[in-house]
CSV table of C-alpha atoms in Angstrom, one decimal:
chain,number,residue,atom,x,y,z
I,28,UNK,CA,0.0,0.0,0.0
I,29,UNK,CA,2.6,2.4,0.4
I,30,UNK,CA,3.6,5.5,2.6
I,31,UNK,CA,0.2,7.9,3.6
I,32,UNK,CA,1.3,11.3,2.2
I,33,UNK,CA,-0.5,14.3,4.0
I,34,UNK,CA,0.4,17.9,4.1
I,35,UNK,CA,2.2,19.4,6.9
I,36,UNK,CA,0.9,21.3,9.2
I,37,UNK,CA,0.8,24.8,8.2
I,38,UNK,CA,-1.6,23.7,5.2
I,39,UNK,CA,-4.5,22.8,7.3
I,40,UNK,CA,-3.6,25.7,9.7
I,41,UNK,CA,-4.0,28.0,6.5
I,42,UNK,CA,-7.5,26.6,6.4
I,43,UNK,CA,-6.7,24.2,3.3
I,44,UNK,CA,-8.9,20.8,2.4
I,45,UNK,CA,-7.4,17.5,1.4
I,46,UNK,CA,-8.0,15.0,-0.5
I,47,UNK,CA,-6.8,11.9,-1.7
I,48,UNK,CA,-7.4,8.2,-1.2
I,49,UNK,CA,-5.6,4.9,-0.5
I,50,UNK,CA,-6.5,2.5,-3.1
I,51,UNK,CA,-10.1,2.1,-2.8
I,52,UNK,CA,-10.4,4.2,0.5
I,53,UNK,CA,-11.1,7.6,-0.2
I,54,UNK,CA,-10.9,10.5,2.2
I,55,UNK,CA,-10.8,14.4,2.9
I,56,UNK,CA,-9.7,16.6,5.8
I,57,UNK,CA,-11.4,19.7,6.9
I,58,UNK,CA,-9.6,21.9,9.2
I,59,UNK,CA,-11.8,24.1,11.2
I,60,UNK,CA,-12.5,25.4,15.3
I,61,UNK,CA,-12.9,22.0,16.2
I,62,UNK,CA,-9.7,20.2,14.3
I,63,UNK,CA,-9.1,18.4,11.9
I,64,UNK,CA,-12.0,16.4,11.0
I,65,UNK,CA,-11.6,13.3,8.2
I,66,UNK,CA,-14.3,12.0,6.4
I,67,UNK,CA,-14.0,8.4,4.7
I,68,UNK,CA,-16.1,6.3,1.6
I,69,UNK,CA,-14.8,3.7,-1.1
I,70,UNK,CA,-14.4,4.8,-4.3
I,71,UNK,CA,-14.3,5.3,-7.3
I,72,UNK,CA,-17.0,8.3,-6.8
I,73,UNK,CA,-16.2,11.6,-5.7
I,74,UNK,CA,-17.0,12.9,-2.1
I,75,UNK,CA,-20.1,14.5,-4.0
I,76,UNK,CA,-21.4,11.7,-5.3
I,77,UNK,CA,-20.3,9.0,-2.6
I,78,UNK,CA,-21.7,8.3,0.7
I,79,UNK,CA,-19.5,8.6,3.8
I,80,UNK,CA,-18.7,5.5,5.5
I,81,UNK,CA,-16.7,6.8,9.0
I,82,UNK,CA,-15.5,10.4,10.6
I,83,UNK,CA,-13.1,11.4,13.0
I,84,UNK,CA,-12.2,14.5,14.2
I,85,UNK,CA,-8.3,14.8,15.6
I,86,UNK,CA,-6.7,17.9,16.9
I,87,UNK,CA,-5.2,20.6,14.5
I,88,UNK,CA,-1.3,20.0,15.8
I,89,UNK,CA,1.5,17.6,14.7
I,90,UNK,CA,0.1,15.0,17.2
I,91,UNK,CA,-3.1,15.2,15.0
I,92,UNK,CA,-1.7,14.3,11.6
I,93,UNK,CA,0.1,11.3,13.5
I,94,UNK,CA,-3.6,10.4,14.6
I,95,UNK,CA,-4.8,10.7,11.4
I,96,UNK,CA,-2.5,8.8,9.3
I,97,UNK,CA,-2.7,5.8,11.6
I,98,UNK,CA,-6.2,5.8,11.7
I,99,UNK,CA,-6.5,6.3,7.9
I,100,UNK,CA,-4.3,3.6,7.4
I,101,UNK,CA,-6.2,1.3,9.4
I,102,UNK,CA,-9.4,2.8,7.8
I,103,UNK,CA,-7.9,1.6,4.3
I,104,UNK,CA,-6.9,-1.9,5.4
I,105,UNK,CA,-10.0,-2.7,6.4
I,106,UNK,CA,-11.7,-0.8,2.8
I,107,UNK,CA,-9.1,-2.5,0.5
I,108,UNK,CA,-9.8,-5.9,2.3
I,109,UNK,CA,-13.0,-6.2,1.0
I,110,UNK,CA,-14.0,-8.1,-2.3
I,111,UNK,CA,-13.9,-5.4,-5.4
I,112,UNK,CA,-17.0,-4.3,-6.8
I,113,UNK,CA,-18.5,-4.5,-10.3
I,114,UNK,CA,-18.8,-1.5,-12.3
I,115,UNK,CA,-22.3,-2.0,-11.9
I,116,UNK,CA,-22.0,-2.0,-8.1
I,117,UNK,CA,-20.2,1.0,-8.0
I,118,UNK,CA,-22.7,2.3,-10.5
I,119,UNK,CA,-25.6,1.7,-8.2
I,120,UNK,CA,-24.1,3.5,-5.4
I,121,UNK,CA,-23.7,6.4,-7.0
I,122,UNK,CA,-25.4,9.5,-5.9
I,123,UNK,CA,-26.6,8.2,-2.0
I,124,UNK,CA,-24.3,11.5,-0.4
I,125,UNK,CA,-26.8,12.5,2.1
C-alpha cells in the first residue's frame, strides 16, 4: 500500500482541504475550530457523489496528523480488504451522499 502522504501542518492551519485516497479508500480533511476532521467512503466516486462511511475529528497540531494517518491507514486496510465491486455495483451506489 505504500507510505500515507499528508500535508504538513501549516496547510490545514491556513485553512486548506485534502483530498486523496488509498487505493479504494477515499478521504478528505477539513480543518476548522474543532480540528481536523476526516471523512471516509470507497471509491471510485467523488465525495459529491459518494456516501460517507466513517469520521473522525483529531486535533489541529503535529500529534493530530500522527492520529490521522494511523487511523487512515487502518481505515484503508480494512476498505481495500474487501472483495472489489463491479462497475455495476459502484454504479448503483452512485449518488446516496446524504
Amino acid at each position: 500500500m505504500g507510505e500515507l502522504y499528508l500535508p504538513v501542518l501549516s496547510h490545514f492551519q491556513n485553512e486548506n482541504v485534502w483530498t486523496a485516497s488509498i487505493g479504494r479508500l477515499h478521504f478528505k480533511v477539513t480543518p476548522g475550530e474543532s480540528g481536523l476532521t476526516a471523512e471516509i467512503w470507497e471509491g471510485p466516486w467523488s465525495y459529491d457523489l459518494s456516501a460517507v462511511e466513517g469520521q473522525e475529528v483529531f486535533p489541529l497540531e503535529e500529534g493530530g496528523i500522527e492520529a490521522l494517518r494511523t487511523w487512515l491507514v487502518a481505515r484503508a486496510e480494512e476498505v481495500n480488504a474487501r472483495p472489489g465491486r463491479s462497475f455495476e455495483e459502484n454504479l448503483s451506489r452512485r449518488g446516496t451522499q446524504s
